[in-house]
Amino acid sequence: MNGKMILGGVVLLIGIAQIIPYGRNHNNPDVQQEVSCDSQQTKEIFYRACGDCHSNMTK
């Protein structure tokens, strides 16, 4: 019983810590530079295949 209460308290604290933002600015920063590509086709491939995760323009 006592161990379950401690475990429940720890899980609750971890859950609350995930909800409350802390430690850094959580805003999406402005783009500082544009990706340089050798052709327009390469740039389109990058944004289609990689740009969603490897940029600040996530969907």
Short mmCIF file of N, CA and C in Angstrom, two decimals:
data_model
loop_
_atom_site.label_atom_id
_atom_site.label_comp_id
_atom_site.label_asym_id
_atom_site.label_seq_id
_atom_site.Cartn_x
_atom_site.Cartn_y
_atom_site.Cartn_z
N MET A 1 0.83 -1.19 0.00
CA MET A 1 0.00 0.00 0.00
C MET A 1 0.87 1.26 0.00
N ASN A 2 1.86 1.30 0.90
CA ASN A 2 2.72 2.47 1.00
C ASN A 2 3.57 2.63 -0.26
N GLY A 3 4.06 1.53 -0.81
CA GLY A 3 4.86 1.59 -2.03
C GLY A 3 4.04 2.06 -3.22
N LYS A 4 2.77 1.67 -3.29
CA LYS A 4 1.89 2.10 -4.37
C LYS A 4 1.62 3.59 -4.29
N MET A 5 1.50 4.12 -3.10
CA MET A 5 1.25 5.55 -2.93
C MET A 5 2.48 6.35 -3.35
N ILE A 6 3.65 5.87 -2.99
CA ILE A 6 4.88 6.56 -3.39
C ILE A 6 5.03 6.52 -4.91
N LEU A 7 4.80 5.36 -5.51
CA LEU A 7 4.89 5.23 -6.96
C LEU A 7 3.87 6.13 -7.65
N GLY A 8 2.66 6.18 -7.12
CA GLY A 8 1.62 7.05 -7.67
C GLY A 8 2.01 8.52 -7.58
N GLY A 9 2.61 8.91 -6.46
CA GLY A 9 3.07 10.29 -6.30
C GLY A 9 4.18 10.65 -7.27
N VAL A 10 5.11 9.73 -7.48
CA VAL A 10 6.20 9.96 -8.42
C VAL A 10 5.65 10.11 -9.84
N VAL A 11 4.74 9.22 -10.22
CA VAL A 11 4.13 9.29 -11.55
C VAL A 11 3.37 10.61 -11.72
N LEU A 12 2.65 11.03 -10.71
CA LEU A 12 1.92 12.30 -10.75
C LEU A 12 2.87 13.48 -10.92
N LEU A 13 3.96 13.50 -10.17
CA LEU A 13 4.93 14.59 -10.29
C LEU A 13 5.58 14.63 -11.67
N ILE A 14 5.91 13.48 -12.21
CA ILE A 14 6.49 13.43 -13.56
C ILE A 14 5.47 13.92 -14.58
N GLY A 15 4.22 13.55 -14.43
CA GLY A 15 3.17 14.01 -15.34
C GLY A 15 3.00 15.51 -15.29
N ILE A 16 3.00 16.09 -14.10
CA ILE A 16 2.88 17.54 -13.96
C ILE A 16 4.10 18.24 -14.55
N ALA A 17 5.28 17.68 -14.36
CA ALA A 17 6.51 18.28 -14.91
C ALA A 17 6.48 18.30 -16.43
N GLN A 18 5.79 17.36 -17.07
CA GLN A 18 5.71 17.34 -18.52
C GLN A 18 4.78 18.42 -19.05
N ILE A 19 3.81 18.83 -18.26
CA ILE A 19 2.82 19.81 -18.70
C ILE A 19 3.34 21.24 -18.54
N ILE A 20 4.06 21.51 -17.47
CA ILE A 20 4.51 22.87 -17.15
C ILE A 20 5.81 23.17 -17.91
N PRO A 21 5.80 24.20 -18.80
CA PRO A 21 7.04 24.54 -19.52
C PRO A 21 8.02 25.27 -18.59
N TYR A 22 9.28 24.92 -18.68
CA TYR A 22 10.30 25.54 -17.85
C TYR A 22 11.66 25.40 -18.52
N GLY A 23 12.60 26.23 -18.12
CA GLY A 23 13.99 26.05 -18.51
C GLY A 23 14.45 26.73 -19.77
N ARG A 24 13.54 27.03 -20.69
CA ARG A 24 13.96 27.69 -21.93
C ARG A 24 12.74 28.33 -22.57
N ASN A 25 12.98 29.14 -23.58
CA ASN A 25 11.91 29.77 -24.34
C ASN A 25 11.30 28.73 -25.27
N HIS A 26 10.03 28.47 -25.17
CA HIS A 26 9.38 27.43 -25.96
C HIS A 26 8.74 27.97 -27.23
N ASN A 27 9.07 29.19 -27.63
CA ASN A 27 8.54 29.74 -28.87
C ASN A 27 9.38 29.27 -30.05
N ASN A 28 8.76 29.23 -31.22
CA ASN A 28 9.45 28.83 -32.44
C ASN A 28 10.30 30.01 -32.93
N PRO A 29 11.62 29.90 -32.98
CA PRO A 29 12.46 31.03 -33.39
C PRO A 29 12.31 31.34 -34.88
N ASP A 30 12.63 32.59 -35.23
CA ASP A 30 12.59 33.00 -36.63
C ASP A 30 13.67 32.28 -37.42
N VAL A 31 13.43 32.13 -38.71
CA VAL A 31 14.41 31.51 -39.60
C VAL A 31 15.59 32.46 -39.75
N GLN A 32 16.80 31.97 -39.53
CA GLN A 32 17.98 32.82 -39.59
C GLN A 32 18.64 32.79 -40.96
N GLN A 33 18.51 31.69 -41.66
CA GLN A 33 19.07 31.61 -43.00
C GLN A 33 18.27 30.62 -43.82
N GLU A 34 18.27 30.83 -45.10
CA GLU A 34 17.56 29.94 -46.02
C GLU A 34 18.50 28.82 -46.44
N VAL A 35 17.94 27.65 -46.72
CA VAL A 35 18.73 26.51 -47.16
C VAL A 35 19.31 26.82 -48.54
N SER A 36 20.61 26.60 -48.70
CA SER A 36 21.23 26.82 -50.01
C SER A 36 21.31 25.49 -50.75
N CYS A 37 20.70 25.46 -51.93
CA CYS A 37 20.67 24.25 -52.75
C CYS A 37 21.19 24.59 -54.14
N ASP A 38 21.67 23.58 -54.84
CA ASP A 38 22.23 23.83 -56.17
C ASP A 38 21.16 23.98 -57.25
N SER A 39 19.93 23.52 -56.99
CA SER A 39 18.86 23.69 -57.97
C SER A 39 17.52 23.79 -57.25
N GLN A 40 16.53 24.27 -57.96
CA GLN A 40 15.19 24.38 -57.40
C GLN A 40 14.61 23.00 -57.08
N GLN A 41 14.95 22.01 -57.90
CA GLN A 41 14.47 20.65 -57.67
C GLN A 41 15.02 20.09 -56.35
N THR A 42 16.29 20.34 -56.08
CA THR A 42 16.89 19.88 -54.82
C THR A 42 16.20 20.52 -53.63
N LYS A 43 15.91 21.81 -53.73
CA LYS A 43 15.24 22.53 -52.66
C LYS A 43 13.84 21.96 -52.42
N GLU A 44 13.11 21.66 -53.48
CA GLU A 44 11.77 21.09 -53.35
C GLU A 44 11.83 19.70 -52.70
N ILE A 45 12.82 18.90 -53.09
CA ILE A 45 12.98 17.57 -52.49
C ILE A 45 13.28 17.69 -51.00
N PHE A 46 14.16 18.62 -50.64
CA PHE A 46 14.48 18.81 -49.23
C PHE A 46 13.24 19.16 -48.42
N TYR A 47 12.48 20.15 -48.87
CA TYR A 47 11.32 20.57 -48.10
C TYR A 47 10.25 19.48 -48.06
N ARG A 48 10.12 18.70 -49.11
CA ARG A 48 9.12 17.63 -49.14
C ARG A 48 9.54 16.45 -48.25
N ALA A 49 10.82 16.06 -48.31
CA ALA A 49 11.28 14.86 -47.62
C ALA A 49 11.83 15.14 -46.21
N CYS A 50 12.52 16.24 -46.04
CA CYS A 50 13.25 16.47 -44.78
C CYS A 50 12.83 17.74 -44.04
N GLY A 51 12.30 18.70 -44.76
CA GLY A 51 12.07 20.03 -44.20
C GLY A 51 11.11 20.08 -43.04
N ASP A 52 10.18 19.14 -42.96
CA ASP A 52 9.22 19.18 -41.87
C ASP A 52 9.90 18.97 -40.52
N CYS A 53 10.82 18.04 -40.45
CA CYS A 53 11.50 17.76 -39.17
C CYS A 53 12.78 18.58 -38.99
N HIS A 54 13.47 18.87 -40.07
CA HIS A 54 14.77 19.52 -39.99
C HIS A 54 14.67 21.00 -40.33
N SER A 55 13.65 21.66 -39.81
CA SER A 55 13.48 23.10 -39.94
C SER A 55 12.57 23.56 -38.82
N ASN A 56 12.36 24.85 -38.73
CA ASN A 56 11.43 25.39 -37.74
C ASN A 56 10.04 25.56 -38.33
N MET A 57 9.77 24.95 -39.47
CA MET A 57 8.48 25.06 -40.13
C MET A 57 7.74 23.73 -40.06
N THR A 58 7.63 23.17 -38.87
CA THR A 58 6.96 21.88 -38.71
C THR A 58 5.46 22.04 -38.85
N LYS A 59 4.81 20.97 -39.25
CA LYS A 59 3.35 21.00 -39.44
C LYS A 59 2.65 20.49 -38.21
#
